Coordinates of C-alpha atoms in Angstrom, one line a residue:
M1 CA 0.0 0.0 0.0
D2 CA 1.3 3.4 -1.0
W3 CA 0.3 5.6 2.0
E4 CA 1.3 8.7 0.1
L5 CA -1.4 8.1 -2.5
K6 CA -3.9 7.7 0.3
R7 CA -2.8 11.0 1.9
E8 CA -3.1 12.8 -1.5
L9 CA -6.7 11.6 -1.8
K10 CA -7.5 12.9 1.6
E11 CA -6.0 16.3 0.7
Q12 CA -8.1 16.3 -2.5
L13 CA -11.2 15.7 -0.4
A14 CA -10.2 18.5 2.0
Q15 CA -10.2 21.0 -0.9
E16 CA -13.9 20.1 -1.7
T17 CA -17.2 21.2 -0.3
G18 CA -20.6 19.5 -0.7
Y19 CA -19.4 15.9 -0.6
Y20 CA -21.1 13.1 1.3
R21 CA -19.1 10.9 3.7
Y22 CA -20.6 8.3 5.9
P23 CA -19.0 6.1 8.6
M24 CA -17.8 2.8 7.1
G25 CA -20.2 -0.2 7.6
T26 CA -23.4 1.9 8.1
R27 CA -24.6 1.8 4.4
T28 CA -24.1 -0.2 1.2
P29 CA -20.9 1.2 -0.4
V30 CA -21.3 2.1 -4.1
A31 CA -18.3 3.2 -6.2
L32 CA -19.3 5.9 -8.8
V33 CA -16.5 5.7 -11.3
Y34 CA -15.7 8.2 -14.0
P35 CA -13.2 6.6 -16.4
N36 CA -11.1 9.7 -16.9
S37 CA -9.3 12.2 -14.7
Y38 CA -10.8 14.0 -11.7
F39 CA -10.3 17.3 -13.7
V40 CA -12.6 16.0 -16.5
G41 CA -15.0 13.9 -14.4
M42 CA -15.9 16.6 -11.9
S43 CA -17.1 18.8 -14.9
N44 CA -19.6 16.1 -15.8
L45 CA -23.1 17.1 -14.5
G46 CA -24.4 13.5 -14.8
L47 CA -21.8 12.4 -12.2
H48 CA -23.1 15.0 -9.7
I49 CA -26.7 14.0 -10.3
V50 CA -26.2 10.3 -9.6
Y51 CA -23.8 11.0 -6.7
E52 CA -26.5 13.1 -4.9
L53 CA -29.3 10.7 -5.9
L54 CA -27.6 7.7 -4.3
N55 CA -26.3 9.5 -1.2
E56 CA -29.7 10.9 -0.4
R57 CA -31.0 7.4 0.2
D58 CA -30.7 6.0 3.7
D59 CA -29.1 2.8 2.6
V60 CA -26.3 3.8 0.2
A61 CA -22.9 5.5 0.7
C62 CA -21.7 6.5 -2.8
E63 CA -18.0 7.3 -3.2
R64 CA -16.2 8.7 -6.3
V65 CA -13.3 7.0 -8.1
F66 CA -11.4 8.6 -11.0
L67 CA -8.6 7.6 -13.3
P68 CA -5.3 8.7 -11.7
E69 CA -3.1 11.1 -13.6
R70 CA -0.1 9.6 -15.5
K71 CA 2.4 10.0 -12.7
E72 CA 0.1 8.5 -10.2
L73 CA -0.8 5.6 -12.5
K74 CA 2.8 4.5 -12.4
R75 CA 2.8 4.6 -8.7
Y76 CA -0.4 2.5 -8.5
E77 CA 1.2 0.0 -10.8
N78 CA 4.6 -0.1 -9.2
T79 CA 3.4 -0.4 -5.6
R80 CA 0.4 -2.7 -6.5
T81 CA -1.8 -0.3 -4.5
P82 CA -5.4 -0.9 -5.5
L83 CA -7.3 2.1 -7.0
M84 CA -9.2 3.9 -4.2
S85 CA -12.2 6.2 -3.7
I86 CA -11.9 9.9 -2.8
E87 CA -14.2 9.9 0.2
N88 CA -12.8 7.0 2.4
Q89 CA -9.9 5.8 0.3
T90 CA -11.7 2.5 -0.1
P91 CA -10.1 0.0 -2.5
L92 CA -12.3 -0.5 -5.6
H93 CA -12.5 -4.2 -5.1
D94 CA -14.1 -3.7 -1.7
F95 CA -17.3 -2.1 -3.2
P96 CA -20.1 -4.5 -3.8
I97 CA -21.4 -2.3 -6.6
I98 CA -19.2 -0.4 -9.1
A99 CA -21.1 2.1 -11.3
F100 CA -19.3 3.6 -14.3
V101 CA -20.5 6.8 -16.1
L102 CA -19.9 6.3 -19.8
S103 CA -19.8 9.5 -21.9
F104 CA -17.1 8.8 -24.6
E105 CA -16.1 5.7 -26.5
M106 CA -12.4 6.3 -26.0
D107 CA -13.0 6.0 -22.2
Y108 CA -13.8 2.3 -22.7
F109 CA -10.1 1.5 -22.6
N110 CA -9.9 3.4 -19.2
V111 CA -12.8 1.3 -17.9
M112 CA -10.8 -1.9 -18.2
Q113 CA -7.7 -0.3 -17.0
M114 CA -9.4 1.0 -13.9
L115 CA -11.0 -2.4 -13.0
A116 CA -7.5 -4.0 -13.3
L117 CA -6.0 -1.2 -11.2
G118 CA -8.8 -1.8 -8.6
K119 CA -8.0 -5.5 -8.5
V120 CA -11.4 -6.4 -10.0
R121 CA -11.7 -9.1 -12.6
V122 CA -12.1 -7.3 -15.9
K123 CA -14.1 -10.0 -17.7
A124 CA -17.7 -10.3 -16.4
A125 CA -17.9 -14.0 -17.1
E126 CA -14.9 -14.6 -14.7
R127 CA -16.5 -12.8 -11.7
T128 CA -17.6 -15.0 -8.8
E129 CA -20.2 -14.7 -6.1
K130 CA -17.7 -12.7 -4.0
D131 CA -16.9 -10.1 -6.8
P132 CA -18.5 -6.7 -7.2
L133 CA -21.4 -6.1 -9.6
V134 CA -20.2 -3.8 -12.3
I135 CA -22.9 -1.6 -13.9
A136 CA -22.6 1.4 -16.3
G137 CA -24.9 4.2 -17.4
G138 CA -24.6 7.4 -19.4
P139 CA -25.1 8.3 -23.1
C140 CA -22.7 5.5 -24.4
A141 CA -24.4 2.9 -22.2
T142 CA -27.8 3.9 -23.5
F143 CA -27.2 3.9 -27.2
N144 CA -25.0 0.8 -27.6
P145 CA -23.8 -1.2 -24.6
E146 CA -22.5 -4.2 -26.6
P147 CA -18.8 -3.2 -27.0
L148 CA -18.5 -3.5 -23.1
S149 CA -20.9 -6.4 -22.8
G150 CA -18.0 -8.7 -21.8
V151 CA -16.9 -6.3 -19.0
V152 CA -20.1 -4.8 -17.6
D153 CA -22.7 -7.0 -15.8
A154 CA -25.6 -4.6 -16.3
F155 CA -26.3 -1.4 -18.1
V156 CA -28.6 1.5 -17.2
I157 CA -30.6 2.4 -20.4
G158 CA -31.9 5.9 -20.0
E159 CA -31.9 8.5 -17.2
G160 CA -30.6 7.6 -13.8
E161 CA -33.1 9.5 -11.7
V162 CA -35.8 7.0 -12.9
I163 CA -33.8 3.8 -12.9
M164 CA -31.3 3.9 -10.1
P165 CA -33.7 4.0 -7.2
A166 CA -35.5 0.9 -8.5
F167 CA -32.2 -0.8 -9.3
M168 CA -30.9 -0.3 -5.7
D169 CA -34.2 -1.6 -4.3
A170 CA -33.9 -4.7 -6.5
W171 CA -30.3 -5.2 -5.5
H172 CA -31.1 -5.0 -1.8
E173 CA -34.0 -7.5 -2.3
A174 CA -31.5 -9.9 -3.9
Q175 CA -29.1 -9.6 -1.0
A176 CA -31.8 -10.1 1.6
Q177 CA -33.0 -13.2 -0.2
G178 CA -29.5 -14.7 -0.5
M179 CA -29.7 -14.9 -4.3
S180 CA -26.8 -16.3 -6.3
R181 CA -25.1 -14.0 -8.7
Q182 CA -27.0 -15.4 -11.6
E183 CA -30.3 -15.2 -9.8
M184 CA -29.5 -11.6 -8.9
L185 CA -28.8 -10.7 -12.5
L186 CA -32.2 -12.2 -13.5
H187 CA -33.8 -10.2 -10.7
I188 CA -32.4 -6.8 -11.6
A189 CA -33.1 -7.5 -15.3
K190 CA -36.8 -7.1 -14.4
V191 CA -36.2 -3.4 -13.4
P192 CA -37.3 -1.2 -16.3
G193 CA -34.3 0.2 -18.1
I194 CA -31.8 -2.4 -16.9
Y195 CA -30.1 -4.4 -19.6
V196 CA -28.1 -7.5 -18.6
P197 CA -26.1 -8.6 -21.7
S198 CA -25.4 -12.1 -20.4
L199 CA -29.1 -12.8 -20.7
Y200 CA -29.0 -12.4 -24.5
E201 CA -27.3 -14.7 -27.1
H202 CA -25.9 -13.2 -30.3
Q203 CA -25.8 -15.4 -33.4
Y204 CA -23.6 -14.8 -36.5
D205 CA -23.4 -16.0 -40.1
E206 CA -20.2 -17.4 -41.7
A207 CA -19.2 -13.8 -42.7
G208 CA -19.3 -12.8 -39.0
H209 CA -22.4 -10.6 -39.5
L210 CA -24.9 -10.6 -36.6
T211 CA -28.1 -12.5 -37.7
A212 CA -30.2 -12.7 -34.5
I213 CA -30.3 -11.8 -30.8
Q214 CA -32.0 -14.4 -28.6
A215 CA -33.3 -13.5 -25.2
L216 CA -32.6 -16.3 -22.7
P217 CA -35.4 -17.6 -20.4
G218 CA -36.4 -15.0 -17.8
A219 CA -34.9 -12.0 -19.8
P220 CA -37.3 -9.3 -21.2
E221 CA -37.7 -9.4 -24.9
R222 CA -36.8 -5.7 -25.1
V223 CA -35.4 -3.2 -22.7
S224 CA -37.1 0.2 -22.9
R225 CA -35.3 3.5 -22.3
Q226 CA -36.5 5.2 -19.2
W227 CA -36.7 9.0 -18.9
V228 CA -37.8 11.7 -16.5
Q229 CA -41.2 13.0 -17.3
D230 CA -41.1 16.0 -15.0
L231 CA -37.7 17.6 -14.7
D232 CA -38.9 19.9 -12.0
A233 CA -39.1 16.9 -9.7
H234 CA -35.3 16.4 -10.1
P235 CA -33.3 19.6 -10.0
A236 CA -29.9 19.1 -11.5
H237 CA -26.9 21.2 -10.4
T238 CA -23.3 21.0 -9.2
V239 CA -23.1 19.1 -5.9
V240 CA -19.4 18.9 -5.0
I241 CA -17.6 22.2 -5.3
T242 CA -13.9 22.1 -6.3
D243 CA -11.5 24.4 -8.2
N244 CA -9.9 21.5 -10.0
T245 CA -12.3 21.1 -12.9
E246 CA -12.3 21.6 -16.7
F247 CA -15.2 23.9 -16.4
N248 CA -14.9 25.9 -13.2
F249 CA -18.6 26.8 -13.0
Y250 CA -21.6 26.1 -10.9
L251 CA -23.6 24.0 -13.4
I252 CA -27.4 24.1 -13.6
E253 CA -29.4 22.1 -16.1
T254 CA -32.1 24.1 -17.8
A255 CA -33.5 21.4 -20.1
R256 CA -33.0 17.9 -21.3
G257 CA -33.4 16.3 -24.7
C258 CA -33.7 18.1 -28.0
G259 CA -36.5 18.2 -30.6
R260 CA -34.6 19.7 -33.5
H261 CA -34.2 16.4 -35.3
C262 CA -30.5 16.9 -36.5
R263 CA -30.0 13.6 -38.2
F264 CA -26.4 13.0 -37.0
C265 CA -27.1 13.6 -33.3
M266 CA -27.6 10.6 -31.1
A267 CA -28.6 12.9 -28.1
G268 CA -31.5 14.3 -30.2
Y269 CA -32.9 10.8 -30.5
C270 CA -31.9 9.0 -27.4
F271 CA -33.0 11.8 -25.0
R272 CA -36.4 12.6 -26.5
R273 CA -38.7 14.1 -25.6
P274 CA -37.3 17.7 -25.1
R275 CA -38.2 18.9 -21.6
N276 CA -37.7 22.3 -19.9
R277 CA -37.4 23.0 -16.2
S278 CA -39.7 25.8 -15.0
L279 CA -38.1 29.2 -14.5
G280 CA -39.1 29.1 -10.8
V281 CA -37.1 25.9 -10.2
I282 CA -34.0 27.2 -12.0
T283 CA -34.3 30.6 -10.2
R284 CA -34.2 28.8 -6.9
E285 CA -31.1 26.9 -8.0
V286 CA -29.4 30.2 -9.0
K287 CA -30.2 31.6 -5.5
A288 CA -28.8 28.5 -3.9
A289 CA -25.6 29.0 -5.9
L290 CA -25.1 32.6 -4.6
K291 CA -23.0 31.4 -1.6
H292 CA -20.5 29.7 -3.9
K293 CA -19.8 33.0 -5.8
R294 CA -19.1 31.1 -9.0
R295 CA -20.1 31.7 -12.6
I296 CA -23.3 29.9 -13.5
G297 CA -22.9 27.3 -16.3
L298 CA -26.2 26.7 -18.0
M299 CA -26.5 23.1 -19.3
G300 CA -28.8 21.9 -22.1
A301 CA -28.9 20.8 -25.7
A302 CA -29.4 24.4 -26.8
I303 CA -29.7 27.0 -24.1
S304 CA -31.1 29.6 -26.6
D305 CA -34.1 27.2 -27.1
Y306 CA -35.1 27.7 -23.5
P307 CA -38.5 29.5 -23.7
E308 CA -37.7 32.0 -20.9
I309 CA -34.0 32.5 -21.6
N310 CA -34.2 36.3 -21.4
E311 CA -35.8 36.3 -18.0
L312 CA -33.3 33.7 -16.8
C313 CA -30.4 35.9 -18.0
R314 CA -31.8 38.9 -16.1
E315 CA -32.3 36.8 -13.0
I316 CA -28.6 35.5 -13.0
L317 CA -27.1 38.9 -13.7
G318 CA -29.5 40.6 -11.3
E319 CA -28.1 38.4 -8.5
G320 CA -24.7 39.7 -9.3
L321 CA -23.5 36.5 -10.8
S322 CA -21.9 35.9 -14.2
M323 CA -22.9 33.1 -16.6
S324 CA -21.8 30.8 -19.4
V325 CA -23.7 28.4 -21.6
A326 CA -23.0 24.9 -22.9
S327 CA -24.4 25.7 -26.3
F328 CA -26.8 27.8 -28.2
R329 CA -28.3 27.8 -31.7
A330 CA -27.7 30.7 -34.0
D331 CA -31.3 30.6 -35.2
S332 CA -32.8 31.1 -31.7
V333 CA -30.1 33.2 -30.0
T334 CA -31.4 36.5 -28.5
K335 CA -29.7 39.8 -28.0
E336 CA -30.3 39.6 -24.2
L337 CA -28.5 36.2 -24.1
V338 CA -25.5 37.5 -26.1
D339 CA -25.3 40.7 -24.0
S340 CA -25.5 38.7 -20.8
L341 CA -22.6 36.4 -21.9
A342 CA -20.6 39.5 -22.9
Q343 CA -21.3 41.1 -19.5
S344 CA -20.1 37.9 -17.9
G345 CA -16.7 38.2 -19.7
L346 CA -17.2 35.8 -22.6
K347 CA -14.4 36.4 -25.2
T348 CA -15.4 33.9 -27.9
L349 CA -18.9 33.2 -29.3
T350 CA -19.4 29.7 -30.5
M351 CA -21.8 28.6 -33.3
A352 CA -22.4 25.1 -34.7
P353 CA -23.5 25.2 -38.4
E354 CA -21.9 21.7 -38.7
A355 CA -21.6 22.1 -42.5
G356 CA -20.6 24.9 -44.9
S357 CA -23.1 24.5 -47.6
R358 CA -26.9 24.9 -47.5
R359 CA -27.3 21.5 -49.2
M360 CA -25.4 19.7 -46.5
R361 CA -27.2 21.5 -43.8
A362 CA -30.4 20.3 -45.4
V363 CA -29.0 16.7 -45.5
I364 CA -28.4 16.8 -41.7
N365 CA -31.6 18.8 -41.0
K366 CA -29.6 21.4 -39.1
G367 CA -32.1 24.2 -39.7
I368 CA -29.5 26.9 -39.5
E369 CA -28.9 29.2 -42.5
E370 CA -26.1 31.7 -43.2
E371 CA -28.3 34.7 -42.2
H372 CA -28.6 33.1 -38.7
L373 CA -24.8 32.9 -38.4
F374 CA -24.3 36.5 -39.6
N375 CA -27.0 37.7 -37.3
A376 CA -25.5 35.9 -34.3
M377 CA -22.1 37.4 -35.2
E378 CA -23.5 40.9 -35.4
L379 CA -25.1 40.5 -32.0
G380 CA -21.8 39.3 -30.6
L381 CA -19.8 42.2 -32.2
K382 CA -22.3 44.8 -30.9
A383 CA -21.9 43.3 -27.4
G384 CA -18.2 43.6 -27.6
I385 CA -17.3 40.0 -28.4
R386 CA -14.4 39.9 -30.9
N387 CA -13.7 36.2 -31.4
F388 CA -15.9 33.5 -32.9
R389 CA -15.7 29.7 -33.2
L390 CA -17.5 27.4 -35.7
Y391 CA -18.1 23.7 -35.1
L392 CA -18.0 21.8 -38.3
M393 CA -17.9 18.1 -39.5
L394 CA -16.3 16.5 -42.5
G395 CA -17.3 13.2 -44.1
L396 CA -21.0 13.5 -43.6
P397 CA -23.3 11.2 -45.7
F398 CA -23.9 12.6 -49.2
E399 CA -21.0 15.0 -48.9
Q400 CA -19.3 16.1 -52.1
E401 CA -16.0 17.9 -52.8
E402 CA -17.8 21.3 -53.3
D403 CA -19.0 21.0 -49.8
I404 CA -15.4 21.4 -48.6
D405 CA -15.2 24.5 -50.8
A406 CA -18.3 25.8 -49.1
I407 CA -16.7 25.7 -45.7
I408 CA -13.7 27.7 -47.0
D409 CA -16.0 30.2 -48.6
L410 CA -18.2 30.6 -45.5
A411 CA -15.2 31.1 -43.2
N412 CA -13.8 33.8 -45.5
R413 CA -17.1 35.6 -45.7
L414 CA -17.6 35.5 -42.0
K415 CA -14.0 36.9 -41.5
D416 CA -14.8 39.6 -44.1
Y417 CA -17.8 40.6 -42.0
M418 CA -15.8 40.7 -38.8
E419 CA -13.3 43.0 -40.5
E420 CA -16.0 45.2 -42.1
K421 CA -17.3 45.8 -38.5
G422 CA -13.8 46.7 -37.3
A423 CA -13.3 43.5 -35.3
K424 CA -9.7 42.3 -35.3
G425 CA -10.5 39.1 -33.4
T426 CA -9.9 35.4 -34.4
L427 CA -12.3 33.1 -36.3
T428 CA -11.5 29.5 -35.2
L429 CA -12.9 26.4 -37.0
S430 CA -13.1 23.3 -34.9
V431 CA -13.5 20.5 -37.4
N432 CA -14.2 16.8 -36.6
P433 CA -14.7 13.7 -38.7
F434 CA -18.3 12.6 -38.8
I435 CA -18.9 9.4 -36.8
P436 CA -22.2 7.5 -37.5
K437 CA -24.0 6.7 -34.3
P438 CA -26.7 4.1 -33.3
F439 CA -30.3 5.2 -33.1
T440 CA -29.8 7.9 -35.7
P441 CA -30.9 8.0 -39.4
F442 CA -27.2 7.7 -40.3
Q443 CA -26.7 4.4 -38.4
W444 CA -26.8 2.6 -41.8
K445 CA -24.2 4.8 -43.5
P446 CA -20.5 4.1 -43.8
M447 CA -17.9 6.4 -42.2
A448 CA -16.1 8.5 -44.9
D449 CA -12.8 7.0 -46.1
R450 CA -10.0 8.2 -43.9
K451 CA -7.8 9.3 -46.8
Y452 CA -10.7 11.6 -48.0
V453 CA -11.1 13.1 -44.6
E454 CA -7.3 13.7 -44.2
H455 CA -7.3 15.3 -47.7
A456 CA -10.2 17.5 -46.7
F457 CA -8.5 18.6 -43.5
K458 CA -5.4 19.4 -45.4
R459 CA -7.3 21.5 -48.0
L460 CA -9.1 23.5 -45.3
T461 CA -5.9 24.1 -43.4
Q462 CA -3.9 25.1 -46.4
E463 CA -6.5 27.4 -47.9
L464 CA -7.5 29.2 -44.7
K465 CA -4.0 29.6 -43.3
K466 CA -3.4 32.2 -46.0
R467 CA -5.8 34.4 -44.0
K468 CA -4.6 36.1 -40.9
H469 CA -6.6 35.4 -37.7
I470 CA -8.3 32.3 -39.0
I471 CA -7.3 29.1 -37.1
V472 CA -8.3 25.6 -38.1
N473 CA -8.3 23.0 -35.4
V474 CA -8.9 19.4 -36.5
E475 CA -9.5 16.3 -34.3
S476 CA -7.1 13.4 -34.7
P477 CA -8.5 11.1 -37.4
K478 CA -6.8 8.2 -35.8
E479 CA -8.8 8.5 -32.6
A480 CA -12.0 9.3 -34.5
Y481 CA -11.8 6.1 -36.5
I482 CA -11.3 4.1 -33.4
Q483 CA -14.5 5.7 -32.1
G484 CA -16.2 4.9 -35.4
V485 CA -15.6 1.2 -34.9
I486 CA -16.6 1.2 -31.2
A487 CA -19.7 3.3 -31.6
R488 CA -21.5 0.8 -33.8
G489 CA -19.5 -2.2 -32.6
G490 CA -21.0 -5.5 -31.4
R491 CA -19.7 -8.2 -29.1
R492 CA -16.9 -9.2 -31.5
V493 CA -15.6 -5.6 -31.3
G494 CA -15.9 -6.0 -27.5
E495 CA -13.5 -9.0 -27.7
A496 CA -11.0 -6.8 -29.6
L497 CA -11.4 -4.2 -26.8
L498 CA -10.5 -6.8 -24.2
L499 CA -7.6 -8.0 -26.2
A500 CA -6.3 -4.5 -26.7
H501 CA -6.5 -4.0 -23.0
E502 CA -4.3 -7.0 -22.5
L503 CA -1.9 -5.8 -25.2
G504 CA -1.5 -2.3 -23.7
G505 CA -4.6 -0.2 -24.4
S506 CA -6.0 1.9 -27.3
K507 CA -2.7 1.9 -29.2
A508 CA -3.0 -1.9 -29.6
F509 CA -6.6 -1.7 -30.8
K510 CA -5.8 -2.1 -34.5
R511 CA -3.6 -5.1 -33.8
A512 CA -6.3 -6.6 -31.6
M513 CA -9.0 -6.2 -34.3
K514 CA -6.8 -8.1 -36.7
E515 CA -6.0 -10.9 -34.2
C516 CA -9.8 -11.2 -33.6
G517 CA -10.4 -11.7 -37.3
L518 CA -12.1 -8.3 -37.7
S519 CA -11.6 -5.9 -40.5
L520 CA -11.4 -2.1 -39.8
A521 CA -12.6 -1.4 -43.4
E522 CA -15.6 -3.8 -42.9
E523 CA -16.6 -2.1 -39.6
L524 CA -16.1 1.5 -40.9
Y525 CA -16.9 1.6 -44.5
R526 CA -19.7 -1.0 -45.1
E527 CA -23.1 0.4 -45.9
R528 CA -25.6 -1.5 -43.7
K529 CA -28.6 -3.1 -45.2
E530 CA -32.1 -1.7 -44.3
Q531 CA -33.2 -4.8 -42.4
E532 CA -29.7 -5.6 -40.9
V533 CA -29.7 -6.8 -37.3
F534 CA -27.9 -4.2 -35.2
P535 CA -26.1 -5.1 -31.9
W536 CA -28.5 -2.6 -30.1
D537 CA -31.7 -4.0 -31.5
R538 CA -32.9 -5.3 -28.1
L539 CA -33.1 -1.8 -26.8
D540 CA -36.2 0.4 -27.4
M541 CA -35.7 4.2 -27.5
G542 CA -39.4 4.7 -28.1
F543 CA -39.4 5.0 -31.9
T544 CA -39.1 2.5 -34.7
R545 CA -36.3 1.8 -37.1
E546 CA -38.8 2.5 -39.9
Y547 CA -39.1 6.1 -38.6
L548 CA -35.3 6.4 -38.7
Y549 CA -35.0 4.9 -42.1
A550 CA -37.6 7.3 -43.4
E551 CA -35.4 10.2 -42.0
L552 CA -32.4 8.7 -43.9
E553 CA -34.4 8.8 -47.1
K554 CA -35.4 12.4 -46.4
A555 CA -31.8 13.3 -45.9
G556 CA -30.9 12.0 -49.4
G557 CA -33.8 14.0 -50.8
L558 CA -32.8 17.1 -48.9
K559 CA -36.2 17.2 -47.2
A560 CA -36.7 19.0 -43.9
T561 CA -38.2 17.6 -40.7
I562 CA -39.8 20.2 -38.5
P563 CA -38.9 20.3 -34.8
C564 CA -41.0 18.6 -32.1
F565 CA -44.2 20.3 -31.1
D566 CA -46.9 19.7 -28.5
G567 CA -49.4 17.1 -29.7
C568 CA -46.9 15.6 -32.2
H569 CA -46.9 11.8 -32.5
R570 CA -44.5 11.3 -35.5
C571 CA -41.7 9.3 -33.9
G572 CA -43.7 7.5 -31.2
V573 CA -41.8 8.7 -28.1
C574 CA -44.7 10.9 -27.0

């Protein structure tokens, strides 16, 4: 045991306020694990929500565990000290329940690494009656749990506020009745929104394509996503205050879900329907944040879509606080919102057209036109904001070479406009390769060839570097293409993940794929058939695949889908 590591965790806890810490042995310990650093994990609002939800029960003591920084990792490995929690420095293997928060595919490698560091058997099939139950929730768990089906015992499909209380009740019932591990898995599988992968058998043809998913006796035929009907019943805000976070704000969630129907966006489908918190509830949370004297970070799919955003801005600034937003849409942004952000010290206004041409924005059903971008820029310039950022994607379905030219042209014209208005600031383009996601209309489409995307990145960079104060930032294609495999991967990709872990991590993934008899080209570039069986087909998001396929056909025909509205029954979620 490295006692210095234990002391450092105690010091980290001493720098926090708002944490829960219960005497050992008085409640069921649950490890809430974020498979990345403390700095990143403590900026995740979902972690705060579940942490408070569990600790407010009278039978659970939830403690947080994070991936150590690189220097600390070496010390854990060299001293064979098990990974420990922040609150009580409890070894990971001593928790009866280990709950991961899954937000990003690349963190899957960290999941396996953390289990190994915590002295927990990585493979679910090898765990015994004495081993912890490993569960996982979050966006990645909801839309496709299969790549980690060999590691995680049970997945939370949907929103934790609805599922976790029933899950904990079922787990305690299983303990009280002395159920075996297998009996317990069958028992918790009856909880709505809990998916136990070992209760489903995947069948393949000679080419290795998935042909059927068979539910074993006792398992539900389908697992339906669960979601909060009334957000006001579950206020969501920062719980533990610390200075050591990526976003050093007091986070408040204004809304959940999105009804804009952007065809590339998994969140827009897997978190329907769009729901807003009432202004009264958010205002109370703002007042509760006063004592912390921190900038308010408003969270939601598009803050500018919040119906009472102007009133909320006045409330925050009226209390003497400053604010920031997770995102806004250029077609719904208001002068009051932009002015409030400028008053709060915002230096860069971010817009997300996602594509440069009108045609491509029609393909993805973005709903934002150039006039919206120029209007948002004008609002920013008038408010004193001098820098702007555009989020864009390359390699979208139906994309053509001229769509790359359109990005270059749009960037130049936006920069011209900045200069015409006397702004000497910077225009930054953040460009990412498009990754097809499950439960979206583009789940059938191949990922664009990597050579094409690298060529497009090079063209953008070379053309726009000629212009002063335009910066092009591109995501690493290498990492994006690993994400592309994992996002739609099934259990065979899961086997490659496990092998990559044994071989050293993400850098060994390509080799592991090959050794498992899998082709990267097959996983990335193959167009899926309309009736193809997908690894996530036993999950029910509330809408049919026919609905999604109709949206794909509309994308090819450049046809728009209007946003969600009250009384709408198009997709089936409502």
